[in-house]
Coordinates of C-alpha atoms and ligand atoms in Angstrom, one line a residue:
X18 CA 52.5 29.2 -12.6
X19 CA 55.1 26.9 -11.0
X20 CA 55.7 26.4 -7.3
X21 CA 58.4 24.7 -5.4
X22 CA 58.2 22.9 -2.1
X23 CA 61.6 21.4 -1.3
X24 CA 62.6 19.2 -4.3
X25 CA 59.0 18.6 -5.2
X26 CA 57.5 20.8 -7.9
X27 CA 53.9 21.2 -8.5
X28 CA 52.2 23.6 -10.8
X29 CA 48.9 25.3 -11.0
X30 CA 47.3 26.2 -14.2
X31 CA 44.0 28.0 -14.5
X32 CA 43.7 27.5 -10.8
X33 CA 44.0 23.8 -11.3
X34 CA 46.5 21.7 -9.4
X35 CA 48.2 19.1 -11.6
X36 CA 50.2 16.1 -10.6
X37 CA 53.4 16.5 -8.7
X38 CA 56.4 16.3 -11.0
X39 CA 58.8 14.5 -8.8
X40 CA 62.4 15.1 -9.5
X41 CA 64.2 11.7 -9.9
X42 CA 67.2 13.2 -8.2
X43 CA 65.3 13.8 -5.0
X44 CA 67.5 12.8 -2.1
X45 CA 66.3 9.8 0.0
X46 CA 64.8 12.0 2.7
X47 CA 62.5 13.4 0.0
X48 CA 61.6 9.8 -0.9
X49 CA 58.2 10.3 0.4
X50 CA 57.9 12.4 -2.7
X51 CA 59.9 10.0 -5.0
X52 CA 57.9 6.8 -5.1
X53 CA 60.0 3.7 -4.2
X54 CA 57.4 1.0 -4.9
X55 CA 55.9 2.3 -8.1
X56 CA 55.9 0.0 -11.2
X57 CA 55.4 2.6 -14.0
X58 CA 58.6 4.4 -15.1
X59 CA 57.2 7.8 -14.9
X60 CA 58.4 10.9 -13.1
X61 CA 54.8 11.7 -12.3
X62 CA 53.2 10.3 -9.2
X63 CA 49.5 10.4 -8.2
X64 CA 49.9 11.3 -4.6
X65 CA 47.1 10.2 -2.3
X66 CA 46.1 11.3 1.2
X67 CA 44.1 8.5 2.8
X68 CA 41.7 9.7 5.6
X69 CA 40.8 6.7 7.6
X70 CA 42.4 3.3 7.9
X71 CA 39.6 1.1 9.2
X72 CA 37.7 -1.6 7.3
X73 CA 37.6 0.3 4.0
X74 CA 40.9 2.3 4.3
X75 CA 43.0 -0.7 5.0
X76 CA 41.3 -2.5 2.1
X77 CA 42.1 0.4 -0.2
X78 CA 45.7 0.3 0.8
X79 CA 45.9 -3.5 0.4
X80 CA 44.3 -3.4 -3.1
X81 CA 46.7 -0.6 -4.2
X82 CA 49.6 -2.8 -3.0
X83 CA 48.3 -6.1 -4.4
X84 CA 47.2 -4.8 -7.8
X85 CA 49.7 -1.9 -8.1
X86 CA 51.0 -2.9 -11.5
X87 CA 47.7 -3.1 -13.3
X88 CA 46.3 0.0 -11.5
X89 CA 49.4 2.1 -12.4
X90 CA 49.1 0.9 -16.0
X91 CA 45.5 2.0 -16.1
X92 CA 46.2 5.4 -14.6
X93 CA 49.3 5.8 -16.7
X94 CA 51.7 6.7 -14.0
X95 CA 52.8 5.8 -10.5
X96 CA 50.4 5.9 -7.5
X97 CA 51.4 6.4 -3.9
X98 CA 49.7 6.8 -0.6
X99 CA 51.8 9.4 1.1
X100 CA 49.9 9.9 4.3
X101 CA 47.2 8.2 6.3
X102 CA 45.0 10.0 8.8
X103 CA 43.5 8.2 11.8
X104 CA 41.9 9.1 15.1
X105 CA 44.0 6.9 17.4
X106 CA 47.7 7.4 16.9
X107 CA 48.6 4.7 19.5
X108 CA 46.8 1.8 17.7
X109 CA 49.3 -0.8 16.4
X110 CA 49.3 -0.7 12.5
X111 CA 51.1 -3.0 10.1
X112 CA 52.6 -0.1 8.2
X113 CA 55.5 2.2 9.1
X114 CA 54.4 4.6 11.8
X115 CA 55.6 7.7 10.0
X116 CA 52.9 7.1 7.3
X117 CA 50.2 7.9 9.9
X118 CA 49.1 11.1 11.5
X119 CA 46.2 12.2 13.7
X120 CA 46.5 15.7 12.2
X121 CA 44.1 15.1 9.3
X122 CA 44.1 18.8 8.5
X123 CA 47.7 18.6 7.5
X124 CA 46.9 16.0 4.9
X125 CA 44.1 18.0 3.2
X126 CA 46.3 21.1 3.4
X127 CA 49.4 19.4 1.9
X128 CA 50.0 21.1 -1.5
X129 CA 51.8 18.0 -2.9
X130 CA 48.8 15.7 -2.5
X131 CA 46.6 15.3 -5.6
X132 CA 43.7 13.1 -4.3
X133 CA 42.0 12.7 -0.9
X134 CA 40.3 9.4 -0.2
X135 CA 37.9 10.0 2.6
X136 CA 37.0 6.7 4.4
X137 CA 36.3 8.0 8.0
X138 CA 32.5 8.0 7.8
X139 CA 29.9 10.3 9.4
X140 CA 29.7 14.0 8.8
X141 CA 32.1 15.3 11.5
X142 CA 35.0 15.8 10.9
X143 CA 34.7 14.1 7.4
X144 CA 32.5 16.9 6.0
X145 CA 34.8 19.8 6.9
X146 CA 37.8 17.8 5.7
X147 CA 36.3 17.0 2.3
X148 CA 35.3 20.7 2.0
X149 CA 38.7 21.9 2.9
X150 CA 40.3 19.4 0.4
X151 CA 38.1 20.8 -2.4
X152 CA 38.9 24.4 -1.4
X153 CA 42.6 23.3 -1.6
X154 CA 42.0 22.2 -5.1
X155 CA 42.2 18.4 -4.5
X156 CA 40.1 15.7 -6.1
X157 CA 38.2 13.6 -3.6
X158 CA 37.0 10.0 -3.6
X159 CA 34.7 9.1 -0.7
X160 CA 32.7 6.1 0.5
X161 CA 30.7 8.2 2.9
X162 CA 26.9 7.7 2.3
X163 CA 25.8 9.9 5.2
X164 CA 27.9 12.8 4.0
X165 CA 26.8 12.5 0.4
X166 CA 23.1 12.1 1.3
X167 CA 23.2 15.2 3.5
X168 CA 25.7 17.4 1.7
X169 CA 26.1 15.8 -1.7
X170 CA 24.6 18.6 -3.8
X171 CA 26.7 21.3 -2.2
X172 CA 30.0 19.4 -2.3
X173 CA 29.6 18.3 -5.9
X174 CA 28.8 21.8 -6.9
X175 CA 32.0 23.0 -5.1
X176 CA 34.1 20.4 -6.9
X177 CA 32.6 21.1 -10.3
X178 CA 33.2 24.9 -9.9
X179 CA 36.9 24.1 -9.3
X180 CA 37.0 21.6 -12.2
X181 CA 37.7 18.8 -9.8
X182 CA 36.5 15.2 -9.4
X183 CA 34.3 14.2 -6.4
X184 CA 33.5 10.5 -6.8
X185 CA 31.5 8.4 -4.4
X186 CA 30.8 5.0 -6.0
X187 CA 31.5 3.1 -2.7
X188 CA 28.9 5.1 -0.8
X189 CA 26.1 2.9 -2.3
X190 CA 26.2 -0.8 -2.7
X191 CA 29.9 -1.4 -1.8
X192 CA 31.5 -3.2 -4.7
X193 CA 28.4 -3.0 -7.0
X194 CA 28.8 -0.3 -9.7
X195 CA 25.6 1.8 -9.3
X196 CA 26.6 5.4 -9.1
X197 CA 28.6 5.5 -12.4
X198 CA 26.0 3.5 -14.4
X199 CA 23.3 5.9 -13.3
X200 CA 25.4 8.9 -14.1
X201 CA 26.6 7.7 -17.4
X202 CA 25.3 4.5 -19.2
X203 CA 21.7 4.9 -18.0
X204 CA 21.6 8.7 -18.1
X205 CA 19.5 8.9 -21.2
X206 CA 16.6 7.0 -19.6
X207 CA 13.7 8.3 -17.6
X208 CA 14.0 6.1 -14.5
X209 CA 10.5 5.0 -13.6
X210 CA 11.2 2.9 -10.6
X211 CA 14.1 1.8 -8.5
X212 CA 14.0 -0.8 -5.7
X213 CA 17.1 -1.8 -3.8
X214 CA 18.4 -4.1 -1.1
X215 CA 21.0 -1.7 0.0
X216 CA 22.0 -2.9 3.5
X217 CA 23.7 -6.2 4.0
X218 CA 23.1 -6.4 7.8
X219 CA 19.3 -6.2 7.5
X220 CA 19.3 -8.6 4.5
X221 CA 21.4 -11.1 6.5
X222 CA 19.0 -10.8 9.4
X223 CA 15.9 -11.3 7.3
X224 CA 17.5 -14.2 5.4
X225 CA 18.4 -15.9 8.7
X226 CA 14.9 -15.3 10.1
X227 CA 13.4 -16.9 6.9
X228 CA 15.8 -19.8 6.7
X229 CA 15.9 -20.8 10.4
X230 CA 12.5 -19.7 11.5
X231 CA 14.2 -17.5 14.1
X232 CA 13.2 -14.3 15.8
X233 CA 14.6 -10.9 15.0
X234 CA 16.3 -10.4 18.4
X235 CA 18.1 -13.8 18.3
X236 CA 19.4 -13.3 14.8
X237 CA 20.5 -9.8 15.6
X238 CA 22.4 -11.0 18.6
X239 CA 24.2 -13.7 16.5
X240 CA 24.9 -11.2 13.7
X241 CA 26.5 -8.9 16.3
X242 CA 28.6 -11.8 17.6
X243 CA 29.7 -12.6 14.1
X244 CA 30.6 -8.9 13.4
X245 CA 27.8 -8.6 10.7
X246 CA 26.0 -6.0 12.9
X247 CA 27.2 -3.1 15.0
X248 CA 26.9 -3.1 18.8
X249 CA 24.5 -0.2 18.1
X250 CA 22.5 -1.5 15.1
X251 CA 20.2 1.5 14.8
X252 CA 21.7 2.8 11.6
X253 CA 21.1 -0.5 9.8
X254 CA 18.0 -2.0 11.4
X255 CA 16.0 1.2 11.6
X256 CA 16.6 1.9 7.9
X257 CA 18.8 5.0 8.1
X258 CA 21.6 3.5 6.1
X259 CA 19.2 2.4 3.3
X260 CA 17.6 5.8 3.4
X261 CA 21.0 7.5 2.8
X262 CA 21.7 5.2 -0.1
X263 CA 18.4 5.4 -1.8
X264 CA 18.5 9.2 -1.5
X265 CA 21.9 9.3 -3.3
X266 CA 20.7 7.0 -6.1
X267 CA 17.4 9.0 -6.5
X268 CA 19.4 12.3 -6.5
X269 CA 21.5 11.1 -9.4
X270 CA 18.7 9.4 -11.3
X271 CA 16.4 12.4 -11.0
X272 CA 18.9 15.2 -11.0
X273 CA 17.9 16.9 -7.8
X274 CA 18.9 16.1 -4.2
X275 CA 16.2 14.2 -2.4
X276 CA 15.7 15.6 1.1
X277 CA 16.1 12.9 3.7
X278 CA 13.0 14.4 5.6
X279 CA 10.9 13.5 2.5
X280 CA 11.8 9.8 2.7
X281 CA 9.3 7.6 4.5
X282 CA 11.4 5.3 6.7
X283 CA 10.6 2.1 8.6
X284 CA 13.1 -0.5 9.8
X285 CA 12.9 -4.2 10.3
X286 CA 12.4 -4.5 14.1
X287 CA 8.7 -5.2 13.7
X288 CA 9.2 -8.2 11.3
X289 CA 8.5 -11.5 13.1
X290 CA 9.1 -15.1 12.2
X291 CA 5.3 -15.4 12.1
X292 CA 5.1 -12.9 9.3
X293 CA 8.0 -14.7 7.6
X294 CA 5.9 -17.9 7.8
X295 CA 2.7 -16.4 6.4
X296 CA 4.6 -14.6 3.6
X297 CA 6.1 -17.8 2.6
X298 CA 2.7 -19.6 2.5
X299 CA 1.4 -16.8 0.3
X300 CA 4.4 -17.0 -2.0
X301 CA 6.4 -14.0 -0.9
X302 CA 9.7 -13.0 0.8
X303 CA 10.1 -10.0 3.1
X304 CA 13.0 -7.7 2.2
X305 CA 14.0 -4.2 3.5
X306 CA 13.8 -2.1 0.3
X307 CA 14.7 1.4 -0.6
X308 CA 12.1 2.3 -3.2
X309 CA 11.8 5.3 -5.5
X310 CA 8.8 5.8 -7.8
X311 CA 8.6 8.5 -10.4
X312 CA 5.1 9.7 -9.8
X313 CA 5.3 12.4 -12.5
X314 CA 8.1 13.6 -14.8
X315 CA 9.3 16.0 -12.2
X316 CA 8.2 14.4 -9.0
X317 CA 9.2 11.3 -7.0
X318 CA 8.3 9.4 -4.0
X319 CA 11.1 7.7 -1.9
X320 CA 10.5 5.2 0.9
X321 CA 12.3 2.6 3.0
X322 CA 10.3 -0.2 4.6
X323 CA 10.0 -4.0 4.9
X324 CA 8.3 -5.2 1.7
X325 CA 6.7 -8.4 0.6
X326 CA 8.1 -9.4 -2.8
X327 CA 6.9 -12.4 -4.9
X328 CA 9.4 -15.2 -4.7
X329 CA 9.9 -15.0 -8.4
X330 CA 11.1 -11.4 -8.2
X331 CA 14.9 -11.2 -8.8
X332 CA 15.3 -9.1 -5.6
X333 CA 13.5 -11.8 -3.6
X334 CA 16.4 -14.1 -4.4
X335 CA 19.2 -11.8 -3.1
X336 CA 20.2 -13.5 0.2
X337 CA 22.5 -12.9 3.2
X338 CA 24.8 -9.9 3.1
X339 CA 24.4 -9.5 -0.7
X340 CA 22.9 -6.2 -2.0
X341 CA 21.1 -5.5 -5.3
X342 CA 19.4 -2.7 -7.2
X343 CA 16.5 -3.4 -9.6
X344 CA 15.4 -0.5 -11.8
X345 CA 13.1 0.2 -14.7
X346 CA 14.0 2.8 -17.2
X347 CA 11.8 3.9 -20.1
X348 CA 14.2 2.7 -22.8
X349 CA 16.4 0.1 -21.0
X350 CA 13.5 -1.7 -19.4
X351 CA 14.2 -3.9 -16.3
X352 CA 17.7 -4.1 -15.0
X353 CA 19.3 -5.6 -12.0
X354 CA 22.7 -5.1 -10.4
X355 CA 23.8 -7.4 -7.5
X356 CA 26.9 -8.3 -5.5
X357 CA 28.7 -7.7 -2.2
X358 CA 27.4 -4.5 -0.8
X359 CA 30.0 -4.0 2.0
X360 CA 33.2 -5.3 3.4
X361 CA 36.8 -4.3 3.0
X362 CA 37.6 -5.8 -0.4
X363 CA 34.4 -5.0 -2.4
X364 CA 34.3 -1.5 -1.0
X365 CA 38.0 -1.0 -1.9
X366 CA 37.2 -2.1 -5.4
X367 CA 34.7 0.8 -5.8
X368 CA 37.1 3.3 -4.2
X369 CA 40.0 2.2 -6.5
X370 CA 37.8 2.4 -9.5
X371 CA 37.0 6.0 -8.7
X372 CA 40.7 6.7 -8.0
X373 CA 41.6 5.3 -11.4
X374 CA 39.0 7.7 -13.0
X375 CA 40.6 10.6 -11.1
X376 CA 44.1 9.6 -12.3
X377 CA 43.0 9.2 -15.9
X378 CA 41.3 12.5 -15.8
X379 CA 44.4 14.2 -14.4
X380 CA 46.6 12.5 -16.9
X381 CA 44.5 13.7 -19.7
X382 CA 44.5 17.2 -18.2
X383 CA 40.7 17.3 -18.4
X384 CA 38.4 19.1 -16.1
X385 CA 36.9 17.0 -13.3
X386 CA 33.9 14.9 -14.1
X387 CA 31.9 15.7 -10.9
X388 CA 28.2 15.6 -11.9
X389 CA 26.3 18.3 -10.0
X390 CA 22.7 18.0 -9.0
X391 CA 20.7 20.8 -7.4
X392 CA 18.8 20.7 -4.2
X393 CA 15.0 20.6 -4.0
X394 CA 13.6 17.5 -5.7
X395 CA 9.9 17.6 -5.8
X396 CA 8.6 14.8 -3.6
X397 CA 5.3 13.1 -3.0
X398 CA 4.0 12.0 0.4
X399 CA 3.5 8.2 1.0
X400 CA -0.2 9.0 1.7
X401 CA -1.0 8.9 -2.0
X402 CA 0.9 5.6 -2.6
X403 CA -1.3 3.0 -4.3
X404 CA -0.1 -0.5 -3.2
X405 CA -1.2 -3.9 -2.1
X406 CA -0.8 -4.7 1.6
X407 CA -0.2 -7.6 3.9
X408 CA -1.9 -7.6 7.3
X409 CA -2.1 -9.9 10.2
X410 CA -4.9 -9.6 12.8
X411 CA -5.5 -11.3 16.1
X412 CA -9.3 -11.7 16.5
X413 CA -11.9 -13.4 18.7
X414 CA -12.8 -16.7 17.0
X415 CA -16.5 -16.0 16.6
X416 CA -19.1 -16.3 13.8
X417 CA -19.3 -13.4 11.3
X418 CA -16.0 -11.9 12.4
X419 CA -14.5 -12.4 9.0
X420 CA -17.5 -10.9 7.2
X421 CA -17.6 -7.8 9.4
X422 CA -13.8 -7.2 9.0
X423 CA -14.2 -7.5 5.2
X424 CA -17.1 -5.1 5.3
X425 CA -15.2 -2.5 7.3
X426 CA -12.3 -2.6 4.9
X427 CA -14.8 -2.2 2.0
X428 CA -16.2 0.9 3.7
X429 CA -12.7 2.4 3.4
X430 CA -12.2 1.4 -0.3
X431 CA -9.9 -1.5 0.5
X432 CA -10.8 -4.9 -0.9
X433 CA -9.3 -8.2 0.3
X434 CA -7.6 -10.5 -2.2
X435 CA -6.2 -13.5 -0.4
X436 CA -6.2 -14.9 3.2
X437 CA -4.8 -17.4 5.6
X438 CA -6.4 -18.3 8.9
X439 CA -5.3 -20.2 12.0
X440 CA -7.0 -21.0 15.3
X441 CA -5.1 -19.8 18.4
X442 CA -5.6 -20.9 22.0
X443 CA -8.2 -19.3 24.3
X444 CA -10.8 -18.8 21.6
X445 CA -8.8 -16.5 19.4
X446 CA -7.8 -16.7 15.8
X447 CA -5.1 -15.3 13.5
X448 CA -6.2 -13.9 10.1
X449 CA -3.7 -12.9 7.4
X450 CA -4.9 -10.9 4.4
X451 CA -3.4 -9.6 1.2
X452 CA -5.3 -6.6 -0.1
X453 CA -5.9 -5.4 -3.7
X454 CA -4.1 -2.1 -4.4
X455 CA -5.4 0.6 -2.2
X456 CA -4.3 4.2 -1.3
X457 CA -2.0 4.3 1.7
X458 CA -4.3 6.8 3.5
X459 CA -7.4 4.6 2.9
X460 CA -5.6 1.6 4.1
X461 CA -4.3 3.3 7.2
X462 CA -7.8 4.6 8.0
X463 CA -9.2 1.1 7.5
X464 CA -6.6 -0.4 9.9
X465 CA -7.6 2.1 12.6
X466 CA -11.3 1.3 12.1
X467 CA -10.6 -2.5 12.2
X468 CA -8.4 -2.2 15.2
X469 CA -11.4 -0.6 17.1
X470 CA -13.8 -3.3 16.2
X471 CA -15.1 -5.3 19.2
X472 CA -13.9 -8.7 18.0
X473 CA -10.5 -7.6 16.9
X474 CA -7.9 -7.9 19.6
X475 CA -5.1 -6.1 17.6
X476 CA -3.5 -5.5 14.3
X477 CA -0.4 -7.6 14.7
X478 CA 1.5 -6.3 11.7
X479 CA 1.1 -4.9 8.2
X480 CA 3.6 -4.5 5.4
X481 CA 3.4 -3.1 1.9
X482 CA 3.6 -5.5 -1.1
X483 CA 5.4 -4.9 -4.4
X484 CA 5.3 -7.0 -7.5
Ligands
NAP528 N1 32.7 -1.0 6.1 C1 32.1 -1.2 5.0 O1 31.9 -2.3 4.5 C2 31.7 0.0 4.2 C3 31.0 -0.2 2.9 C4 30.7 0.9 2.1 C5 30.9 2.2 2.6 N2 31.5 2.3 3.9 C6 31.8 3.7 4.3 O2 33.2 3.9 4.4 C7 33.5 4.7 5.5 C8 34.5 4.1 6.4 O3 33.9 2.9 7.0 P1 34.8 1.8 7.7 O4 33.9 0.7 7.9 O5 36.1 1.6 7.1 O6 34.9 2.6 9.1 P2 35.9 2.1 10.3 O7 36.4 0.7 10.2 O8 35.2 2.5 11.6 O9 37.2 3.1 10.1 C9 37.2 4.4 10.3 C10 38.6 5.0 10.2 O10 38.5 6.4 10.3 C11 39.2 6.9 11.4 N3 38.5 7.9 12.1 C12 37.2 7.8 12.6 N4 36.9 9.0 13.2 C13 37.9 9.8 13.1 C14 38.2 11.1 13.5 N5 37.3 11.8 14.2 N6 39.4 11.7 13.2 C15 40.3 10.9 12.5 N7 40.1 9.7 12.1 C16 39.0 9.1 12.4 C17 39.5 5.7 12.3 O11 40.7 5.8 13.0 P3 41.3 4.7 14.0 O12 41.8 3.6 13.1 O13 42.3 5.4 14.8 O14 40.1 4.2 14.8 C18 39.5 4.5 11.3 O15 40.8 4.4 10.8 C19 32.1 5.1 6.1 O16 31.7 6.3 5.5 C20 31.2 4.0 5.7 O17 29.9 4.3 5.7 C21 31.9 1.3 4.6

């Protein structure tokens, strides 16, 4: 079936919207439809609606402009951003004002647009716009981790049912290719474990605390001043961002959407420079990790928390704003991906990679390659986790205190492996232990019992340890 809108023709075939065939004779006022800047001599144009022109959106536009020739060669035809949707129409922008609109619905409803790039963020209005774009038979590329973590299964199913692409490489790990390798090159493996540093802000804060012996609050304030942390840092420092990302990766790797409610989440606010100091003495670094363990072939456990990692572990050497994912697959073995996990340029790199995929697929006339996963991953509570633990106690510096503490832990099935001690003023002492592997529920019960012992002032901190 062929349709005409002004001089721009588009056609639908099997309910599938193909690229706009732009008539070269289109008069100048139709030039929005006849690409002026394209480098490939083709009458076909991949027409893009860009939702959002902030950090990522402006990077996407810049990369398309800077690398236009090679991008168009790879896609096989011309590529053009025809409209950009923003919230504030009065903000000064470096591009012609007629490119912008605050009516984002008009972009997703525009029948001449082939691909929507959603880089607004959050679920409202991004979710409704993405859904409407798919209903309007448009391919979608998004960088939106929150949306994909909450609605990914439903949206990908919608896209698949309409033979469309819905790609979201930039939603996890910025410029690091993680989503596509998990969907494709690693898909034959049973993934046994994944551990990721998936948030640059928290990794920067922890690295600065480690390197400078500084407190969390001071480093957070300087990170905010440098623009590495938001004015409201909750999403990052309380682990929500990492939770969204590990949920997306786990959903792909295990083929079922992992409910966010099933993910145990702790942020980094409790980490102190004292813990950094003792971890260092014991040979560890503290990192905020998103972790997924396959506890049975059809069951996983996902968690986000500060974790002690041996200094020799490859993830322990990922510093500053860098991100990384380490995984173990039954055939591939250990693997690590690392790179810049955020920022305008790296994130644009992932978005443009997805866009090229969409373009190639459209050029080949193939069905979209959205890979659906169902809801309802079977998950295991953190209570059954077996792990080593770090703990720091403030005690009365008296004879037999150490022995009675060790006995109390033993009563709960927790044995102590290593320790450091320091005398504090006013007759107190600081004791730091690493335990042998223990069940989470046993360790928590032991902590409560130890905290109630007469010579124990308080449990200052405890963190899980990975190897
Ligand atoms: N920043 C990164 O490094 C990074 C990395 C990976 C993934 N991401 C993801 O990419 C997405 C975009 O992030 P960003 O950092 O580019 O965000 P940003 O800098 O805050 O930009 C957001 C853009 O969306 C527009 N927008 C926001 N709310 C809107 C609304 N209600 N209606 C219309 N337009 C609206 C804004 O319009 P105005 O320009 O008028 O304000 C702005 O252009 C998010 O999903 C984020 O999680 C970001």
